[in-house]
Structures are given as C-alpha cells and as structure tokens.
C-alpha cells in the first residue's frame, strides 16, 4: 500500500535550520511528484514545496523561496525539505503527499490539487 512517513520535526529557534524527511513506499517513487504542505493552528493548509523526478521540476511558495530546498534520495525512497533562516510563520504541522495524477511540479496550480495520499505529519515549532 501507499505509505508516506514524515520525520524530522522539532523545536527550532528563529534563524535556525531544520531538515524534514518523507520516506515513501508502496508505489513507484520516482514516477510521481512529492509535495510538502504545512498547517499552522487556526490556518488553512498551504503548499510549501514540490519535487518531480520526471522533469526535475520543483516548486516553492514565495515565502520560502531562497530559504528552503527540496531534494530526493532515490536509494532511500526519501524526499527532504531543508529549511534555513526559519521564521515564526514557518511553524506548523508539515505533511508530505503524493498523487498518481501529479507527475510534474511545473503544472499550474499543482499545489491546489486534491492530493490522494498523505503522511501523518511532523510538527515544526519556531520559538526563541
């Protein structure tokens, strides 16, 4: 079965760094896009980043551009989200997701798609 497991969430100080991991199993990992989403208390879930192996495409929401970096490790079936210069607004529950209809992150509005498969989430707290 399709399974996504996030890890790496922690308490980090503003300006600090953190790396999240999303380990995938049960599907052709390299054939589909993996997206990272987050949800802060009282706010709607928002797309953070996306990576697609088919075309090497990536997506970053404007507020994390230049600070976050997404990457894949094929040997470990894992997608990472490296976060630098963390801000208070980066706090939230981070999820990774995939959908068999999403094969590229270059499609317009890809993060607004209703992704079918989700991990359990990992908590990121930013506090001094």
PDB file of C-alpha atoms in Angstrom:
ATOM      1  CA  UNK A   1       0.000   0.000   0.000  1.00  0.00           C
ATOM      2  CA  UNK A   2       0.998   3.602  -0.456  1.00  0.00           C
ATOM      3  CA  UNK A   3       2.694   4.908   2.633  1.00  0.00           C
ATOM      4  CA  UNK A   4       4.356   8.209   3.437  1.00  0.00           C
ATOM      5  CA  UNK A   5       6.126   8.792   6.725  1.00  0.00           C
ATOM      6  CA  UNK A   6       7.400  12.208   7.740  1.00  0.00           C
ATOM      7  CA  UNK A   7      10.086  12.808  10.314  1.00  0.00           C
ATOM      8  CA  UNK A   8      12.476  15.491  11.480  1.00  0.00           C
ATOM      9  CA  UNK A   9      10.097  17.978  13.029  1.00  0.00           C
ATOM     10  CA  UNK A  10      11.465  19.740  16.086  1.00  0.00           C
ATOM     11  CA  UNK A  11      11.699  22.959  18.039  1.00  0.00           C
ATOM     12  CA  UNK A  12      13.994  25.402  16.278  1.00  0.00           C
ATOM     13  CA  UNK A  13      14.964  28.994  17.018  1.00  0.00           C
ATOM     14  CA  UNK A  14      14.252  31.799  14.566  1.00  0.00           C
ATOM     15  CA  UNK A  15      17.074  31.915  12.063  1.00  0.00           C
ATOM     16  CA  UNK A  16      17.858  28.265  12.620  1.00  0.00           C
ATOM     17  CA  UNK A  17      17.759  25.290  10.286  1.00  0.00           C
ATOM     18  CA  UNK A  18      15.852  22.032  10.139  1.00  0.00           C
ATOM     19  CA  UNK A  19      15.576  19.154   7.694  1.00  0.00           C
ATOM     20  CA  UNK A  20      12.380  17.194   7.249  1.00  0.00           C
ATOM     21  CA  UNK A  21      12.209  13.756   5.671  1.00  0.00           C
ATOM     22  CA  UNK A  22       9.435  11.983   3.809  1.00  0.00           C
ATOM     23  CA  UNK A  23      10.008   8.278   3.301  1.00  0.00           C
ATOM     24  CA  UNK A  24       7.799   6.705   0.651  1.00  0.00           C
ATOM     25  CA  UNK A  25       6.828   3.108  -0.038  1.00  0.00           C
ATOM     26  CA  UNK A  26       4.206   1.137  -1.926  1.00  0.00           C
ATOM     27  CA  UNK A  27       4.429   2.968  -5.230  1.00  0.00           C
ATOM     28  CA  UNK A  28       6.847   3.944  -7.961  1.00  0.00           C
ATOM     29  CA  UNK A  29       8.604   6.661  -6.043  1.00  0.00           C
ATOM     30  CA  UNK A  30      10.484   8.171  -8.955  1.00  0.00           C
ATOM     31  CA  UNK A  31       7.434   8.348 -11.214  1.00  0.00           C
ATOM     32  CA  UNK A  32       5.367  10.784  -9.195  1.00  0.00           C
ATOM     33  CA  UNK A  33       5.685  14.148  -7.566  1.00  0.00           C
ATOM     34  CA  UNK A  34       6.035  14.595  -3.822  1.00  0.00           C
ATOM     35  CA  UNK A  35       4.634  17.688  -2.202  1.00  0.00           C
ATOM     36  CA  UNK A  36       5.245  19.282   1.177  1.00  0.00           C
ATOM     37  CA  UNK A  37       2.396  21.082   2.910  1.00  0.00           C
ATOM     38  CA  UNK A  38       2.009  22.732   6.277  1.00  0.00           C
ATOM     39  CA  UNK A  39      -0.806  23.830   8.520  1.00  0.00           C
ATOM     40  CA  UNK A  40      -0.496  26.291  11.365  1.00  0.00           C
ATOM     41  CA  UNK A  41      -3.082  26.454  14.156  1.00  0.00           C
ATOM     42  CA  UNK A  42      -6.158  28.333  13.013  1.00  0.00           C
ATOM     43  CA  UNK A  43      -4.988  28.491   9.417  1.00  0.00           C
ATOM     44  CA  UNK A  44      -5.682  26.526   6.275  1.00  0.00           C
ATOM     45  CA  UNK A  45      -3.203  24.013   4.952  1.00  0.00           C
ATOM     46  CA  UNK A  46      -0.864  25.511   2.384  1.00  0.00           C
ATOM     47  CA  UNK A  47       1.533  24.123  -0.160  1.00  0.00           C
ATOM     48  CA  UNK A  48       5.196  24.659   0.668  1.00  0.00           C
ATOM     49  CA  UNK A  49       7.240  22.836  -1.936  1.00  0.00           C
ATOM     50  CA  UNK A  50       7.109  20.102  -4.543  1.00  0.00           C
ATOM     51  CA  UNK A  51       9.542  17.974  -6.496  1.00  0.00           C
ATOM     52  CA  UNK A  52       9.002  15.823  -9.585  1.00  0.00           C
ATOM     53  CA  UNK A  53      11.586  13.386 -10.884  1.00  0.00           C
ATOM     54  CA  UNK A  54      10.160  13.056 -14.389  1.00  0.00           C
ATOM     55  CA  UNK A  55      11.186  16.554 -15.393  1.00  0.00           C
ATOM     56  CA  UNK A  56      13.344  17.668 -12.476  1.00  0.00           C
ATOM     57  CA  UNK A  57      10.839  20.354 -11.686  1.00  0.00           C
ATOM     58  CA  UNK A  58      10.493  21.998  -8.310  1.00  0.00           C
ATOM     59  CA  UNK A  59       8.102  24.430  -6.749  1.00  0.00           C
ATOM     60  CA  UNK A  60       8.467  26.723  -3.750  1.00  0.00           C
ATOM     61  CA  UNK A  61       5.874  29.071  -2.387  1.00  0.00           C
ATOM     62  CA  UNK A  62       7.068  32.659  -2.492  1.00  0.00           C
ATOM     63  CA  UNK A  63       7.501  32.976   1.260  1.00  0.00           C
ATOM     64  CA  UNK A  64      10.080  30.161   1.402  1.00  0.00           C
ATOM     65  CA  UNK A  65      11.886  30.843  -1.868  1.00  0.00           C
ATOM     66  CA  UNK A  66      15.608  31.101  -1.238  1.00  0.00           C
ATOM     67  CA  UNK A  67      15.352  29.623   2.253  1.00  0.00           C
ATOM     68  CA  UNK A  68      14.001  26.119   1.644  1.00  0.00           C
ATOM     69  CA  UNK A  69      15.351  23.423  -0.631  1.00  0.00           C
ATOM     70  CA  UNK A  70      13.671  20.180  -1.660  1.00  0.00           C
ATOM     71  CA  UNK A  71      15.575  17.115  -2.837  1.00  0.00           C
ATOM     72  CA  UNK A  72      15.261  13.375  -3.465  1.00  0.00           C
ATOM     73  CA  UNK A  73      17.371  10.429  -2.401  1.00  0.00           C
ATOM     74  CA  UNK A  74      16.361   7.593  -4.713  1.00  0.00           C
ATOM     75  CA  UNK A  75      18.319   4.972  -2.790  1.00  0.00           C
ATOM     76  CA  UNK A  76      16.339   5.741   0.349  1.00  0.00           C
ATOM     77  CA  UNK A  77      12.998   6.489  -1.341  1.00  0.00           C
ATOM     78  CA  UNK A  78      13.058   9.717   0.588  1.00  0.00           C
ATOM     79  CA  UNK A  79      12.324  13.355  -0.129  1.00  0.00           C
ATOM     80  CA  UNK A  80      13.879  16.016   2.059  1.00  0.00           C
ATOM     81  CA  UNK A  81      12.874  19.556   2.830  1.00  0.00           C
ATOM     82  CA  UNK A  82      15.865  21.530   4.041  1.00  0.00           C
ATOM     83  CA  UNK A  83      14.791  24.701   5.805  1.00  0.00           C
ATOM     84  CA  UNK A  84      17.107  27.605   6.616  1.00  0.00           C
ATOM     85  CA  UNK A  85      16.618  31.002   8.202  1.00  0.00           C
ATOM     86  CA  UNK A  86      13.500  29.746   9.913  1.00  0.00           C
ATOM     87  CA  UNK A  87      10.802  32.260  10.748  1.00  0.00           C
ATOM     88  CA  UNK A  88       7.889  32.157  13.148  1.00  0.00           C
ATOM     89  CA  UNK A  89       5.489  31.817  10.234  1.00  0.00           C
ATOM     90  CA  UNK A  90       7.213  28.582   9.223  1.00  0.00           C
ATOM     91  CA  UNK A  91       5.784  26.816  12.263  1.00  0.00           C
ATOM     92  CA  UNK A  92       3.115  24.213  11.746  1.00  0.00           C
ATOM     93  CA  UNK A  93       2.355  20.587  11.124  1.00  0.00           C
ATOM     94  CA  UNK A  94       4.199  19.543   7.973  1.00  0.00           C
ATOM     95  CA  UNK A  95       2.829  16.842   5.713  1.00  0.00           C
ATOM     96  CA  UNK A  96       4.143  15.188   2.613  1.00  0.00           C
ATOM     97  CA  UNK A  97       1.795  13.921  -0.043  1.00  0.00           C
ATOM     98  CA  UNK A  98       1.650  12.242  -3.414  1.00  0.00           C
ATOM     99  CA  UNK A  99      -0.938  11.595  -6.081  1.00  0.00           C
ATOM    100  CA  UNK A 100      -0.709   9.319  -9.094  1.00  0.00           C
ATOM    101  CA  UNK A 101      -2.156  12.074 -11.276  1.00  0.00           C
ATOM    102  CA  UNK A 102       0.567  14.504 -10.232  1.00  0.00           C
ATOM    103  CA  UNK A 103       3.743  13.690 -12.116  1.00  0.00           C
ATOM    104  CA  UNK A 104       5.184  17.157 -12.503  1.00  0.00           C
ATOM    105  CA  UNK A 105       5.501  20.125 -10.181  1.00  0.00           C
ATOM    106  CA  UNK A 106       5.588  22.551 -13.070  1.00  0.00           C
ATOM    107  CA  UNK A 107       1.866  22.339 -13.695  1.00  0.00           C
ATOM    108  CA  UNK A 108      -0.032  25.484 -12.888  1.00  0.00           C
ATOM    109  CA  UNK A 109      -1.826  25.211  -9.565  1.00  0.00           C
ATOM    110  CA  UNK A 110      -0.336  21.820  -8.747  1.00  0.00           C
ATOM    111  CA  UNK A 111      -0.302  22.532  -5.012  1.00  0.00           C
ATOM    112  CA  UNK A 112      -4.040  23.231  -5.118  1.00  0.00           C
ATOM    113  CA  UNK A 113      -4.748  19.755  -6.441  1.00  0.00           C
ATOM    114  CA  UNK A 114      -6.532  17.350  -4.088  1.00  0.00           C
ATOM    115  CA  UNK A 115      -3.641  15.021  -3.361  1.00  0.00           C
ATOM    116  CA  UNK A 116      -4.729  11.480  -2.529  1.00  0.00           C
ATOM    117  CA  UNK A 117      -2.045  10.140  -0.218  1.00  0.00           C
ATOM    118  CA  UNK A 118      -0.719  11.808   2.897  1.00  0.00           C
ATOM    119  CA  UNK A 119       1.648  11.099   5.730  1.00  0.00           C
ATOM    120  CA  UNK A 120       0.807  11.581   9.375  1.00  0.00           C
ATOM    121  CA  UNK A 121       2.638  14.874   9.689  1.00  0.00           C
ATOM    122  CA  UNK A 122       5.592  16.095  11.694  1.00  0.00           C
ATOM    123  CA  UNK A 123       5.485  19.103  13.995  1.00  0.00           C
ATOM    124  CA  UNK A 124       7.723  22.104  13.437  1.00  0.00           C
ATOM    125  CA  UNK A 125       7.879  24.722  16.152  1.00  0.00           C
ATOM    126  CA  UNK A 126       9.772  28.001  15.774  1.00  0.00           C
ATOM    127  CA  UNK A 127      10.379  29.782  19.047  1.00  0.00           C
ATOM    128  CA  UNK A 128      13.081  31.702  20.835  1.00  0.00           C
TER     129      UNK A 128
END
